[in-house]
Structure formats: C-alpha cells, structure tokens
Amino acid sequence: MFKDAMKIEQLLKGLSENRNWKPFPGIQDRSQWKAVVGDPNLKVAAEAIIAVADLLLDQEIDPLTGSMYMNFMTNGDRLLYEENYFRRRYELSHLVIAECLKADGTYLPKIIDYFWEILGEISWCVPAHNFAGQHDMVMFKQPNPWKEDDPLPVPGDDYLDLFACETAATLAEACYLLKHTLLETVPSLYYRIQGEIDRRALKLLEGPKHYGWYLGRNNWTAWCAHNLLLAACYTVEDDQRLAAIAMKLMVPMQRFFDTIEPSGACIEGPGYWVVSAGRLAGFVSLVEERFSIDLKAGDNQKFRNFGEHILPLNIGGNLFVNFADGSLKIDLDQGLLSRYASLIGSDQLSGLVGDDIDRSARHKLANPGRGRGRNDYARQFLVHLTRLLLWTPENRKSAARTCEKSVWLADMQMMIARSDEKAGAGLMLSAIAGSNDPEVNHHSHNDVGHFSVYLDGEPMIIDLGQGAYSRATFTETRYDMWHISSKGHNVPAVNGHLQYAGKGSQARDVAYRHEGTSSYLSLDASPAYFRDPGSRRMIRHLNFSHDTAKIEISDKIDLGEPLTRFELPLYVSDRKIVVGTDGVCRLYGTHSVLAITPENLRVTGLEPIEITDPRHLDVWGSRVFKIGFEAIDIEKAIFGFSIEIG
C-alpha cells in the first residue's frame, strides 16, 4: 500500500507542487461555512454542534489534578481522570466548529480557556499508557528511575500514546481553522500551541525512543500515525522535515496494513475496526492530497475488503455484532468512513454512514449536555467533526442497504446468519469458533463457541462485551473478570471446567457451510477447556434455517471419562422473560417473542444481574438476566436448544 510512496524525492516533489494545500476552509472562508449551514443533509448535525457549544459558555472546564492522575497506579481506576480528559477535548472541538459556523466571536473566549487548560496539562498521555509494564501496547518504555510504582509520570519521558497524538492533531487542526482569528487577537497563544505540538509530539516521534505502535500490530498504529502526520502537515514548514516524518510513519502503517487479513476481517472487533479503518482512510487521503501521490487504494482488494468488513456486522441502527472487547453500540467515525466509502466506491458503506449521521445528530441535538464515556467523546473530537461537515457531502449515495443472509468470516471464524436481507428485521444469529489466545487478539475473551441472537434488531441472547477499562484489564488477572471469563458467555461449564486463556486455547475441526436455505457451523471447543485435549471432544453444532427462521444448537460431549456436570448459562438483555412449565423460555421483544426450547436441559434459575460497570451501563442499562440450565440425562451427553420466533 505505502511501499511505492516511500521515496523521499517523490515526497519532496509533491510538497513543492502543492504549496497551496488547503484541506478545509478556514474561518475566514465564509461562503464555504455558510454552505455547510445551508446544506439540508447537515442541518441537524450543525445545529447539534452549536447546541453543545452554547451550553459550554456558562460551564466550568473540568479539572485534571495530580491526585486524579495518581488513581491509575494507586487503585487501578482509569475513569475519573479519563472522563475529564476526553471531555475537555470533545468540548473544545465543538466550540471550534461552532465558531467557524457563526464567526461572530461568541465562542472565542471559551476556546482560549480550553487551549490554556490543555496546554497546562503536565502530560498529554493518559495514565494507563504512561507507565512501563502497565499495558500491552506500552512497550520499550523504561521504568521510573527513582521509584517503580511512582504514580506520577517521569519528567521528560511521556509516552507517545493514542491520546497524546490525538491532542496534537486536535490542537493543530483548531489552529488551522481559526488561524485568521487567532493571529488577529492572540498571536502569542497561536505560536505557543505550535511550539507545544512540536515539543510534546513531533520531536518525540523524531527522537530515538521506540513505541509499541511502531510494530503495526493493531489499531494503535493507524490512530497514532494519522494524528501525527496530520499535526505535522499543519505545523511543519520545512519540506525536508515533513517528508522525513511522512517516511517514518509510513513504515509502521505498511506493517499495520500487512497484518490485515486478505478478507479484511478485524479480529479486534467492530469498535476497533471503526478506529482502524477510519484512520487508515484518513492517512491514505493525507498522503495522496498533501504529497500529490496516488496510492491507488481503490484498486487494492484487501483495502476494499477491510472497508466493507463492518457491513455484515450491522444488526440495525448503531448496533453491531459484539464479541471480545467489542461494544454493541458504536458511534461510527462518519467523516473518515465516508472518505473510505469514496476511496473504494462502496454505496453500501456510504449508506450505513449516511444513516448514522442522521441518527447521531438527532440524538445529540436532543441531548446536548455533558455525557459520559470515552467512545462517545473520542469519535466527536475535532478531526471527526470537521470531516463530518466537509467530507460527507462528497459521498451521498441513496442505494438501499442489503445484507447477505449467510456470511462466514473465515479469518475470525465467525458465522452471521439472517432470515431477512434487511438490517434490523427478522431473526439473526452470530456465532464464533475462534481463539482465547491473547497473542492472537489482545482484546480476546474466553468465548470459544459463543453465540448471540437478535430479533428485529434487538439483542436478545447477548454478549456483554467491553467493560470499563482499568489497570487490571490488560494484566494477568484479565480473564478472572466475569464478563471476560467463559462463565460470562453462552458456553458450557463441563465437569466444573471453564475455558482458559493462552496458547492453544482455540477451536479445532471448525467447519462452516451454507447449503440451500441453511447455514451451519461446527467446532470442537475441547482445546479451550483442556491444555492437552487429546481425544476429548466438546462438539458444538449451530444450524440456522433461513426460510423457517429457526436456530438449532447442540453440544455433544465425549471426555473419555464420566460426565458428571453440565451447566450452561444464557445471558439475556433486560426484558420480560417467561419460563413455562414445559421448560420453554419466552423472551419478549418490542414486536415479537423469541421462544427457546431446551433439549435435555432444565432451567435451574432466572437470575437478574445488576450492572455496575459504567460501560455496560451505557449499553445494557441497569440489569441483564442469566437463565441457568443443567443436564437432565447426564449420560446421554447431548444437550441443546431450538430457538425460533413464536
């Protein structure tokens, strides 16, 4: 993808020919900003941004204190510091766009205050990423030379993490958009910001230290590289230096692209795909437009596949199949993904993004106050808002979205089956064979054989997905957390054995086929339960009938020793649940009922589970349910369900 662009003479030639690079209109370009306000497709989005900015005029900026920073090392908490950190950048971003839309000085004093506070932060690196050994992506960082568990960052040794890079890009783009106004009113602040971007981000990139994301293993690479190249393109005036920065960043980006499977599957989950794909599209566009290089991205089949990976995962609306550290509800990176759709000419991706623009804009306009959650904020920082307003108009296709009824994502070993081609209609099943090895996916859960069921776009039988991250999330105790452990998934415990995490913990004998009106997945989960499974077999069969909208699931157990216990939980979203005297469980959706008929299983209890995790609360509300099942005839050693509308 980037190998042919790694030629210094080509980069310098492009810079020389592109002296008047102007990616977006500055605040002084009133006709273009008025066109945004007058665009009926952007009307609600623009109004929502202004509504958020208006509320901020009379509010205090959230504090970021030393003791808040210390929380991560002292008690493992990430949220208290990160909430205020992300909210600052989210709010600054809305103020900047609101000022560009109105250009009457209303928001300028508040913008200056936010600039001042962000420049005054001791570190732009969030605590979870600033201490050696505390996160699997914080590689090559030396421990504190004075006290290993010192809860404050070492002076001059900040890690160049996701959000330090994001902060640099946010400030750089804000200065670009507001340059005319800032130079007229507070030129000293403008040049101070330029200097801090250089000191805190670009010089770290150019220095001798190495960062884990250089290896190109996951979303960190695309996220950091795009933000840093963007900040450099806005602030670096020396062509030689800018070309050298671009060359340095294209190396890890090529590594990242090389790790993408030919099918385009993103094993980290759809939430992380949004970041990876969006930033990949942004980086490609930046290289092409700033350096006048045609990467021919649309001709690259893997690039095309990666861009459309999200489509079969859409349940309906902003709900997506979630597995591992995935979240059910996702805010799409609308501007960057719209550009991706343009690069590959995908009407289906364009339609998904277009629908999400209207949904999220209406939601924000109805709820403009301060919210919660990193994901809510991070995808509405300035880089995203600018592209939402100025890139999405280029790609407004009206083709109706359709979904394949049967999809097999071989690289992820995931089957998705539907009774209807329309997202949000009928019965839908997702099931994964997969692996519990964190070396395969550092966001993995112990979920080999897990499945989820959706009815008319509503999640019924569920995967809780990503919880709020803490210090423990990426340590050796990760798999002790109940929502990450196999006991928090729809997979059995056999003779008391739960699934384990580590090398070899994966499905074997995985088989998928789609024949006629049925889709079928089979797997042996025994290597996920036994480090030396030998001849043991724990075969899970899943069959989806597309014409009758019926799911059949069976577990056949052969351990080569007596089977004494078989327990199987089903986790269900908060709704009316009725367990009949015949053992049939009925889950009530908004418009239909899902009937679960157990086979050789009896219900042992219907347990409400109170949700306390902040991220789960945002997605699932205050509770979910666990329906417990156990074997009736243990010697038969075959257990299962039929699931259908009725």
mmCIF file with all atom_site columns, N, CA and C in Angstrom, residues 50-109:
data_model
loop_
_atom_site.group_PDB
_atom_site.id
_atom_site.type_symbol
_atom_site.label_atom_id
_atom_site.label_alt_id
_atom_site.label_comp_id
_atom_site.label_asym_id
_atom_site.label_entity_id
_atom_site.label_seq_id
_atom_site.pdbx_PDB_ins_code
_atom_site.Cartn_x
_atom_site.Cartn_y
_atom_site.Cartn_z
_atom_site.occupancy
_atom_site.B_iso_or_equiv
_atom_site.pdbx_formal_charge
_atom_site.auth_seq_id
_atom_site.auth_comp_id
_atom_site.auth_asym_id
_atom_site.auth_atom_id
_atom_site.pdbx_PDB_model_num
ATOM 1   N N  . ILE A 1 50  ? -23.681 23.326 17.566 1.00 0.00 ? 50  ILE A N  1
ATOM 2   C CA . ILE A 1 50  ? -23.894 24.645 18.165 1.00 0.00 ? 50  ILE A CA 1
ATOM 3   C C  . ILE A 1 50  ? -24.601 24.521 19.513 1.00 0.00 ? 50  ILE A C  1
ATOM 4   N N  . ALA A 1 51  ? -25.550 23.594 19.609 1.00 0.00 ? 51  ALA A N  1
ATOM 5   C CA . ALA A 1 51  ? -26.270 23.404 20.877 1.00 0.00 ? 51  ALA A CA 1
ATOM 6   C C  . ALA A 1 51  ? -25.309 22.976 21.983 1.00 0.00 ? 51  ALA A C  1
ATOM 7   N N  . VAL A 1 52  ? -24.377 22.071 21.663 1.00 0.00 ? 52  VAL A N  1
ATOM 8   C CA . VAL A 1 52  ? -23.376 21.661 22.652 1.00 0.00 ? 52  VAL A CA 1
ATOM 9   C C  . VAL A 1 52  ? -22.509 22.860 23.048 1.00 0.00 ? 52  VAL A C  1
ATOM 10  N N  . ALA A 1 53  ? -22.045 23.614 22.057 1.00 0.00 ? 53  ALA A N  1
ATOM 11  C CA . ALA A 1 53  ? -21.168 24.760 22.336 1.00 0.00 ? 53  ALA A CA 1
ATOM 12  C C  . ALA A 1 53  ? -21.874 25.817 23.176 1.00 0.00 ? 53  ALA A C  1
ATOM 13  N N  . ASP A 1 54  ? -23.140 26.064 22.898 1.00 0.00 ? 54  ASP A N  1
ATOM 14  C CA . ASP A 1 54  ? -23.886 27.075 23.652 1.00 0.00 ? 54  ASP A CA 1
ATOM 15  C C  . ASP A 1 54  ? -23.959 26.720 25.136 1.00 0.00 ? 54  ASP A C  1
ATOM 16  N N  . LEU A 1 55  ? -24.148 25.444 25.431 1.00 0.00 ? 55  LEU A N  1
ATOM 17  C CA . LEU A 1 55  ? -24.237 25.031 26.830 1.00 0.00 ? 55  LEU A CA 1
ATOM 18  C C  . LEU A 1 55  ? -22.912 25.196 27.568 1.00 0.00 ? 55  LEU A C  1
ATOM 19  N N  . LEU A 1 56  ? -21.813 25.178 26.827 1.00 0.00 ? 56  LEU A N  1
ATOM 20  C CA . LEU A 1 56  ? -20.498 25.254 27.458 1.00 0.00 ? 56  LEU A CA 1
ATOM 21  C C  . LEU A 1 56  ? -20.116 26.666 27.880 1.00 0.00 ? 56  LEU A C  1
ATOM 22  N N  . LEU A 1 57  ? -20.797 27.660 27.337 1.00 0.00 ? 57  LEU A N  1
ATOM 23  C CA . LEU A 1 57  ? -20.395 29.044 27.590 1.00 0.00 ? 57  LEU A CA 1
ATOM 24  C C  . LEU A 1 57  ? -20.461 29.409 29.069 1.00 0.00 ? 57  LEU A C  1
ATOM 25  N N  . ASP A 1 58  ? -21.375 28.795 29.798 1.00 0.00 ? 58  ASP A N  1
ATOM 26  C CA . ASP A 1 58  ? -21.554 29.133 31.214 1.00 0.00 ? 58  ASP A CA 1
ATOM 27  C C  . ASP A 1 58  ? -21.080 28.013 32.142 1.00 0.00 ? 58  ASP A C  1
ATOM 28  N N  . GLN A 1 59  ? -20.335 27.046 31.610 1.00 0.00 ? 59  GLN A N  1
ATOM 29  C CA . GLN A 1 59  ? -19.884 25.932 32.436 1.00 0.00 ? 59  GLN A CA 1
ATOM 30  C C  . GLN A 1 59  ? -18.382 26.008 32.676 1.00 0.00 ? 59  GLN A C  1
ATOM 31  N N  . GLU A 1 60  ? -17.988 25.468 33.819 1.00 0.00 ? 60  GLU A N  1
ATOM 32  C CA . GLU A 1 60  ? -16.567 25.407 34.159 1.00 0.00 ? 60  GLU A CA 1
ATOM 33  C C  . GLU A 1 60  ? -15.903 24.259 33.408 1.00 0.00 ? 60  GLU A C  1
ATOM 34  N N  . ILE A 1 61  ? -14.637 24.426 33.110 1.00 0.00 ? 61  ILE A N  1
ATOM 35  C CA . ILE A 1 61  ? -13.863 23.356 32.493 1.00 0.00 ? 61  ILE A CA 1
ATOM 36  C C  . ILE A 1 61  ? -13.510 22.337 33.559 1.00 0.00 ? 61  ILE A C  1
ATOM 37  N N  . ASP A 1 62  ? -13.691 21.061 33.243 1.00 0.00 ? 62  ASP A N  1
ATOM 38  C CA . ASP A 1 62  ? -13.430 20.007 34.218 1.00 0.00 ? 62  ASP A CA 1
ATOM 39  C C  . ASP A 1 62  ? -11.975 20.032 34.678 1.00 0.00 ? 62  ASP A C  1
ATOM 40  N N  . PRO A 1 63  ? -11.732 19.807 35.962 1.00 0.00 ? 63  PRO A N  1
ATOM 41  C CA . PRO A 1 63  ? -10.353 19.815 36.464 1.00 0.00 ? 63  PRO A CA 1
ATOM 42  C C  . PRO A 1 63  ? -9.622  18.523 36.117 1.00 0.00 ? 63  PRO A C  1
ATOM 43  N N  . LEU A 1 64  ? -8.315  18.617 36.013 1.00 0.00 ? 64  LEU A N  1
ATOM 44  C CA . LEU A 1 64  ? -7.434  17.457 35.915 1.00 0.00 ? 64  LEU A CA 1
ATOM 45  C C  . LEU A 1 64  ? -6.319  17.675 36.928 1.00 0.00 ? 64  LEU A C  1
ATOM 46  N N  . THR A 1 65  ? -6.361  16.922 38.006 1.00 0.00 ? 65  THR A N  1
ATOM 47  C CA . THR A 1 65  ? -5.427  17.137 39.110 1.00 0.00 ? 65  THR A CA 1
ATOM 48  C C  . THR A 1 65  ? -4.401  16.016 39.190 1.00 0.00 ? 65  THR A C  1
ATOM 49  N N  . GLY A 1 66  ? -3.327  16.287 39.941 1.00 0.00 ? 66  GLY A N  1
ATOM 50  C CA . GLY A 1 66  ? -2.307  15.275 40.147 1.00 0.00 ? 66  GLY A CA 1
ATOM 51  C C  . GLY A 1 66  ? -2.848  14.050 40.847 1.00 0.00 ? 66  GLY A C  1
ATOM 52  N N  . SER A 1 67  ? -3.709  14.258 41.839 1.00 0.00 ? 67  SER A N  1
ATOM 53  C CA . SER A 1 67  ? -4.261  13.104 42.566 1.00 0.00 ? 67  SER A CA 1
ATOM 54  C C  . SER A 1 67  ? -5.165  12.267 41.667 1.00 0.00 ? 67  SER A C  1
ATOM 55  N N  . MET A 1 68  ? -5.852  12.901 40.715 1.00 0.00 ? 68  MET A N  1
ATOM 56  C CA . MET A 1 68  ? -6.656  12.145 39.751 1.00 0.00 ? 68  MET A CA 1
ATOM 57  C C  . MET A 1 68  ? -5.757  11.302 38.862 1.00 0.00 ? 68  MET A C  1
ATOM 58  N N  . TYR A 1 69  ? -4.628  11.857 38.454 1.00 0.00 ? 69  TYR A N  1
ATOM 59  C CA . TYR A 1 69  ? -3.685  11.107 37.622 1.00 0.00 ? 69  TYR A CA 1
ATOM 60  C C  . TYR A 1 69  ? -3.145  9.897  38.389 1.00 0.00 ? 69  TYR A C  1
ATOM 61  N N  . MET A 1 70  ? -2.950  10.066 39.694 1.00 0.00 ? 70  MET A N  1
ATOM 62  C CA . MET A 1 70  ? -2.374  9.007  40.522 1.00 0.00 ? 70  MET A CA 1
ATOM 63  C C  . MET A 1 70  ? -3.300  7.803  40.677 1.00 0.00 ? 70  MET A C  1
ATOM 64  N N  . ASN A 1 71  ? -4.602  7.995  40.432 1.00 0.00 ? 71  ASN A N  1
ATOM 65  C CA . ASN A 1 71  ? -5.560  6.915  40.681 1.00 0.00 ? 71  ASN A CA 1
ATOM 66  C C  . ASN A 1 71  ? -5.205  5.620  39.955 1.00 0.00 ? 71  ASN A C  1
ATOM 67  N N  . PHE A 1 72  ? -4.691  5.756  38.746 1.00 0.00 ? 72  PHE A N  1
ATOM 68  C CA . PHE A 1 72  ? -4.435  4.546  37.965 1.00 0.00 ? 72  PHE A CA 1
ATOM 69  C C  . PHE A 1 72  ? -3.447  3.630  38.672 1.00 0.00 ? 72  PHE A C  1
ATOM 70  N N  . MET A 1 73  ? -2.369  4.198  39.195 1.00 0.00 ? 73  MET A N  1
ATOM 71  C CA . MET A 1 73  ? -1.356  3.369  39.846 1.00 0.00 ? 73  MET A CA 1
ATOM 72  C C  . MET A 1 73  ? -1.723  3.010  41.280 1.00 0.00 ? 73  MET A C  1
ATOM 73  N N  . THR A 1 74  ? -2.514  3.848  41.928 1.00 0.00 ? 74  THR A N  1
ATOM 74  C CA . THR A 1 74  ? -2.830  3.594  43.339 1.00 0.00 ? 74  THR A CA 1
ATOM 75  C C  . THR A 1 74  ? -4.033  2.681  43.521 1.00 0.00 ? 74  THR A C  1
ATOM 76  N N  . ASN A 1 75  ? -5.042  2.808  42.683 1.00 0.00 ? 75  ASN A N  1
ATOM 77  C CA . ASN A 1 75  ? -6.221  1.943  42.862 1.00 0.00 ? 75  ASN A CA 1
ATOM 78  C C  . ASN A 1 75  ? -6.739  1.337  41.563 1.00 0.00 ? 75  ASN A C  1
ATOM 79  N N  . GLY A 1 76  ? -6.045  1.538  40.442 1.00 0.00 ? 76  GLY A N  1
ATOM 80  C CA . GLY A 1 76  ? -6.418  0.907  39.180 1.00 0.00 ? 76  GLY A CA 1
ATOM 81  C C  . GLY A 1 76  ? -7.484  1.624  38.384 1.00 0.00 ? 76  GLY A C  1
ATOM 82  N N  . ASP A 1 77  ? -8.007  2.733  38.897 1.00 0.00 ? 77  ASP A N  1
ATOM 83  C CA . ASP A 1 77  ? -9.111  3.425  38.219 1.00 0.00 ? 77  ASP A CA 1
ATOM 84  C C  . ASP A 1 77  ? -8.595  4.284  37.067 1.00 0.00 ? 77  ASP A C  1
ATOM 85  N N  . ARG A 1 78  ? -9.218  4.127  35.899 1.00 0.00 ? 78  ARG A N  1
ATOM 86  C CA . ARG A 1 78  ? -8.890  4.955  34.743 1.00 0.00 ? 78  ARG A CA 1
ATOM 87  C C  . ARG A 1 78  ? -9.937  6.032  34.493 1.00 0.00 ? 78  ARG A C  1
ATOM 88  N N  . LEU A 1 79  ? -11.152 5.814  34.978 1.00 0.00 ? 79  LEU A N  1
ATOM 89  C CA . LEU A 1 79  ? -12.282 6.616  34.524 1.00 0.00 ? 79  LEU A CA 1
ATOM 90  C C  . LEU A 1 79  ? -12.243 8.053  35.014 1.00 0.00 ? 79  LEU A C  1
ATOM 91  N N  . LEU A 1 80  ? -11.910 8.252  36.282 1.00 0.00 ? 80  LEU A N  1
ATOM 92  C CA . LEU A 1 80  ? -12.020 9.591  36.858 1.00 0.00 ? 80  LEU A CA 1
ATOM 93  C C  . LEU A 1 80  ? -11.176 10.588 36.073 1.00 0.00 ? 80  LEU A C  1
ATOM 94  N N  . TYR A 1 81  ? -9.942  10.237 35.779 1.00 0.00 ? 81  TYR A N  1
ATOM 95  C CA . TYR A 1 81  ? -9.077  11.138 35.020 1.00 0.00 ? 81  TYR A CA 1
ATOM 96  C C  . TYR A 1 81  ? -9.502  11.198 33.554 1.00 0.00 ? 81  TYR A C  1
ATOM 97  N N  . GLU A 1 82  ? -9.740  10.036 32.967 1.00 0.00 ? 82  GLU A N  1
ATOM 98  C CA . GLU A 1 82  ? -10.005 9.992  31.526 1.00 0.00 ? 82  GLU A CA 1
ATOM 99  C C  . GLU A 1 82  ? -11.301 10.697 31.147 1.00 0.00 ? 82  GLU A C  1
ATOM 100 N N  . GLU A 1 83  ? -12.334 10.591 31.986 1.00 0.00 ? 83  GLU A N  1
ATOM 101 C CA . GLU A 1 83  ? -13.595 11.264 31.662 1.00 0.00 ? 83  GLU A CA 1
ATOM 102 C C  . GLU A 1 83  ? -13.368 12.762 31.453 1.00 0.00 ? 83  GLU A C  1
ATOM 103 N N  . ASN A 1 84  ? -12.678 13.396 32.378 1.00 0.00 ? 84  ASN A N  1
ATOM 104 C CA . ASN A 1 84  ? -12.449 14.838 32.262 1.00 0.00 ? 84  ASN A CA 1
ATOM 105 C C  . ASN A 1 84  ? -11.481 15.159 31.121 1.00 0.00 ? 84  ASN A C  1
ATOM 106 N N  . TYR A 1 85  ? -10.488 14.310 30.956 1.00 0.00 ? 85  TYR A N  1
ATOM 107 C CA . TYR A 1 85  ? -9.510  14.492 29.881 1.00 0.00 ? 85  TYR A CA 1
ATOM 108 C C  . TYR A 1 85  ? -10.207 14.468 28.527 1.00 0.00 ? 85  TYR A C  1
ATOM 109 N N  . PHE A 1 86  ? -11.006 13.448 28.269 1.00 0.00 ? 86  PHE A N  1
ATOM 110 C CA . PHE A 1 86  ? -11.682 13.334 26.968 1.00 0.00 ? 86  PHE A CA 1
ATOM 111 C C  . PHE A 1 86  ? -12.735 14.418 26.793 1.00 0.00 ? 86  PHE A C  1
ATOM 112 N N  . ARG A 1 87  ? -13.423 14.730 27.882 1.00 0.00 ? 87  ARG A N  1
ATOM 113 C CA . ARG A 1 87  ? -14.484 15.735 27.774 1.00 0.00 ? 87  ARG A CA 1
ATOM 114 C C  . ARG A 1 87  ? -13.903 17.096 27.397 1.00 0.00 ? 87  ARG A C  1
ATOM 115 N N  . ARG A 1 88  ? -12.742 17.429 27.923 1.00 0.00 ? 88  ARG A N  1
ATOM 116 C CA . ARG A 1 88  ? -12.101 18.709 27.551 1.00 0.00 ? 88  ARG A CA 1
ATOM 117 C C  . ARG A 1 88  ? -11.915 18.813 26.038 1.00 0.00 ? 88  ARG A C  1
ATOM 118 N N  . ARG A 1 89  ? -11.426 17.754 25.435 1.00 0.00 ? 89  ARG A N  1
ATOM 119 C CA . ARG A 1 89  ? -11.134 17.781 24.003 1.00 0.00 ? 89  ARG A CA 1
ATOM 120 C C  . ARG A 1 89  ? -12.413 17.750 23.173 1.00 0.00 ? 89  ARG A C  1
ATOM 121 N N  . TYR A 1 90  ? -13.380 17.006 23.642 1.00 0.00 ? 90  TYR A N  1
ATOM 122 C CA . TYR A 1 90  ? -14.693 16.969 22.999 1.00 0.00 ? 90  TYR A CA 1
ATOM 123 C C  . TYR A 1 90  ? -15.318 18.366 22.998 1.00 0.00 ? 90  TYR A C  1
ATOM 124 N N  . GLU A 1 91  ? -15.267 19.033 24.124 1.00 0.00 ? 91  GLU A N  1
ATOM 125 C CA . GLU A 1 91  ? -15.905 20.343 24.241 1.00 0.00 ? 91  GLU A CA 1
ATOM 126 C C  . GLU A 1 91  ? -15.150 21.410 23.453 1.00 0.00 ? 91  GLU A C  1
ATOM 127 N N  . LEU A 1 92  ? -13.826 21.388 23.499 1.00 0.00 ? 92  LEU A N  1
ATOM 128 C CA . LEU A 1 92  ? -13.059 22.314 22.680 1.00 0.00 ? 92  LEU A CA 1
ATOM 129 C C  . LEU A 1 92  ? -13.404 22.140 21.204 1.00 0.00 ? 92  LEU A C  1
ATOM 130 N N  . SER A 1 93  ? -13.519 20.905 20.766 1.00 0.00 ? 93  SER A N  1
ATOM 131 C CA . SER A 1 93  ? -13.805 20.626 19.360 1.00 0.00 ? 93  SER A CA 1
ATOM 132 C C  . SER A 1 93  ? -15.133 21.228 18.933 1.00 0.00 ? 93  SER A C  1
ATOM 133 N N  . HIS A 1 94  ? -16.149 21.103 19.758 1.00 0.00 ? 94  HIS A N  1
ATOM 134 C CA . HIS A 1 94  ? -17.457 21.665 19.422 1.00 0.00 ? 94  HIS A CA 1
ATOM 135 C C  . HIS A 1 94  ? -17.422 23.192 19.417 1.00 0.00 ? 94  HIS A C  1
ATOM 136 N N  . LEU A 1 95  ? -16.680 23.756 20.334 1.00 0.00 ? 95  LEU A N  1
ATOM 137 C CA . LEU A 1 95  ? -16.560 25.216 20.358 1.00 0.00 ? 95  LEU A CA 1
ATOM 138 C C  . LEU A 1 95  ? -15.874 25.740 19.102 1.00 0.00 ? 95  LEU A C  1
ATOM 139 N N  . VAL A 1 96  ? -14.836 25.054 18.657 1.00 0.00 ? 96  VAL A N  1
ATOM 140 C CA . VAL A 1 96  ? -14.104 25.486 17.458 1.00 0.00 ? 96  VAL A CA 1
ATOM 141 C C  . VAL A 1 96  ? -15.011 25.441 16.235 1.00 0.00 ? 96  VAL A C  1
ATOM 142 N N  . ILE A 1 97  ? -15.738 24.356 16.052 1.00 0.00 ? 97  ILE A N  1
ATOM 143 C CA . ILE A 1 97  ? -16.627 24.263 14.885 1.00 0.00 ? 97  ILE A CA 1
ATOM 144 C C  . ILE A 1 97  ? -17.766 25.269 14.988 1.00 0.00 ? 97  ILE A C  1
ATOM 145 N N  . ALA A 1 98  ? -18.295 25.461 16.189 1.00 0.00 ? 98  ALA A N  1
ATOM 146 C CA . ALA A 1 98  ? -19.370 26.446 16.360 1.00 0.00 ? 98  ALA A CA 1
ATOM 147 C C  . ALA A 1 98  ? -18.885 27.840 15.985 1.00 0.00 ? 98  ALA A C  1
ATOM 148 N N  . GLU A 1 99  ? -17.649 28.166 16.350 1.00 0.00 ? 99  GLU A N  1
ATOM 149 C CA . GLU A 1 99  ? -17.107 29.478 15.988 1.00 0.00 ? 99  GLU A CA 1
ATOM 150 C C  . GLU A 1 99  ? -16.920 29.586 14.470 1.00 0.00 ? 99  GLU A C  1
ATOM 151 N N  . CYS A 1 100 ? -16.501 28.507 13.836 1.00 0.00 ? 100 CYS A N  1
ATOM 152 C CA . CYS A 1 100 ? -16.376 28.530 12.375 1.00 0.00 ? 100 CYS A CA 1
ATOM 153 C C  . CYS A 1 100 ? -17.743 28.701 11.716 1.00 0.00 ? 100 CYS A C  1
ATOM 154 N N  . LEU A 1 101 ? -18.763 28.094 12.279 1.00 0.00 ? 101 LEU A N  1
ATOM 155 C CA . LEU A 1 101 ? -20.095 28.200 11.692 1.00 0.00 ? 101 LEU A CA 1
ATOM 156 C C  . LEU A 1 101 ? -20.683 29.596 11.848 1.00 0.00 ? 101 LEU A C  1
ATOM 157 N N  . LYS A 1 102 ? -20.412 30.232 12.988 1.00 0.00 ? 102 LYS A N  1
ATOM 158 C CA . LYS A 1 102 ? -21.007 31.550 13.258 1.00 0.00 ? 102 LYS A CA 1
ATOM 159 C C  . LYS A 1 102 ? -20.054 32.710 12.999 1.00 0.00 ? 102 LYS A C  1
ATOM 160 N N  . ALA A 1 103 ? -18.794 32.542 13.358 1.00 0.00 ? 103 ALA A N  1
ATOM 161 C CA . ALA A 1 103 ? -17.750 33.555 13.120 1.00 0.00 ? 103 ALA A CA 1
ATOM 162 C C  . ALA A 1 103 ? -18.102 34.926 13.671 1.00 0.00 ? 103 ALA A C  1
ATOM 163 N N  . ASP A 1 104 ? -18.684 34.955 14.866 1.00 0.00 ? 104 ASP A N  1
ATOM 164 C CA . ASP A 1 104 ? -19.030 36.247 15.463 1.00 0.00 ? 104 ASP A CA 1
ATOM 165 C C  . ASP A 1 104 ? -18.330 36.473 16.800 1.00 0.00 ? 104 ASP A C  1
ATOM 166 N N  . GLY A 1 105 ? -17.368 35.596 17.139 1.00 0.00 ? 105 GLY A N  1
ATOM 167 C CA . GLY A 1 105 ? -16.604 35.766 18.369 1.00 0.00 ? 105 GLY A CA 1
ATOM 168 C C  . GLY A 1 105 ? -17.274 35.230 19.614 1.00 0.00 ? 105 GLY A C  1
ATOM 169 N N  . THR A 1 106 ? -18.463 34.672 19.477 1.00 0.00 ? 106 THR A N  1
ATOM 170 C CA . THR A 1 106 ? -19.201 34.194 20.653 1.00 0.00 ? 106 THR A CA 1
ATOM 171 C C  . THR A 1 106 ? -18.399 33.185 21.462 1.00 0.00 ? 106 THR A C  1
ATOM 172 N N  . TYR A 1 107 ? -17.732 32.287 20.789 1.00 0.00 ? 107 TYR A N  1
ATOM 173 C CA . TYR A 1 107 ? -17.098 31.158 21.473 1.00 0.00 ? 107 TYR A CA 1
ATOM 174 C C  . TYR A 1 107 ? -15.600 31.352 21.692 1.00 0.00 ? 107 TYR A C  1
ATOM 175 N N  . LEU A 1 108 ? -15.036 32.426 21.166 1.00 0.00 ? 108 LEU A N  1
ATOM 176 C CA . LEU A 1 108 ? -13.589 32.595 21.207 1.00 0.00 ? 108 LEU A CA 1
ATOM 177 C C  . LEU A 1 108 ? -13.021 32.653 22.628 1.00 0.00 ? 108 LEU A C  1
ATOM 178 N N  . PRO A 1 109 ? -13.606 33.423 23.552 1.00 0.00 ? 109 PRO A N  1
ATOM 179 C CA . PRO A 1 109 ? -13.039 33.439 24.917 1.00 0.00 ? 109 PRO A CA 1
ATOM 180 C C  . PRO A 1 109 ? -12.992 32.047 25.556 1.00 0.00 ? 109 PRO A C  1
#
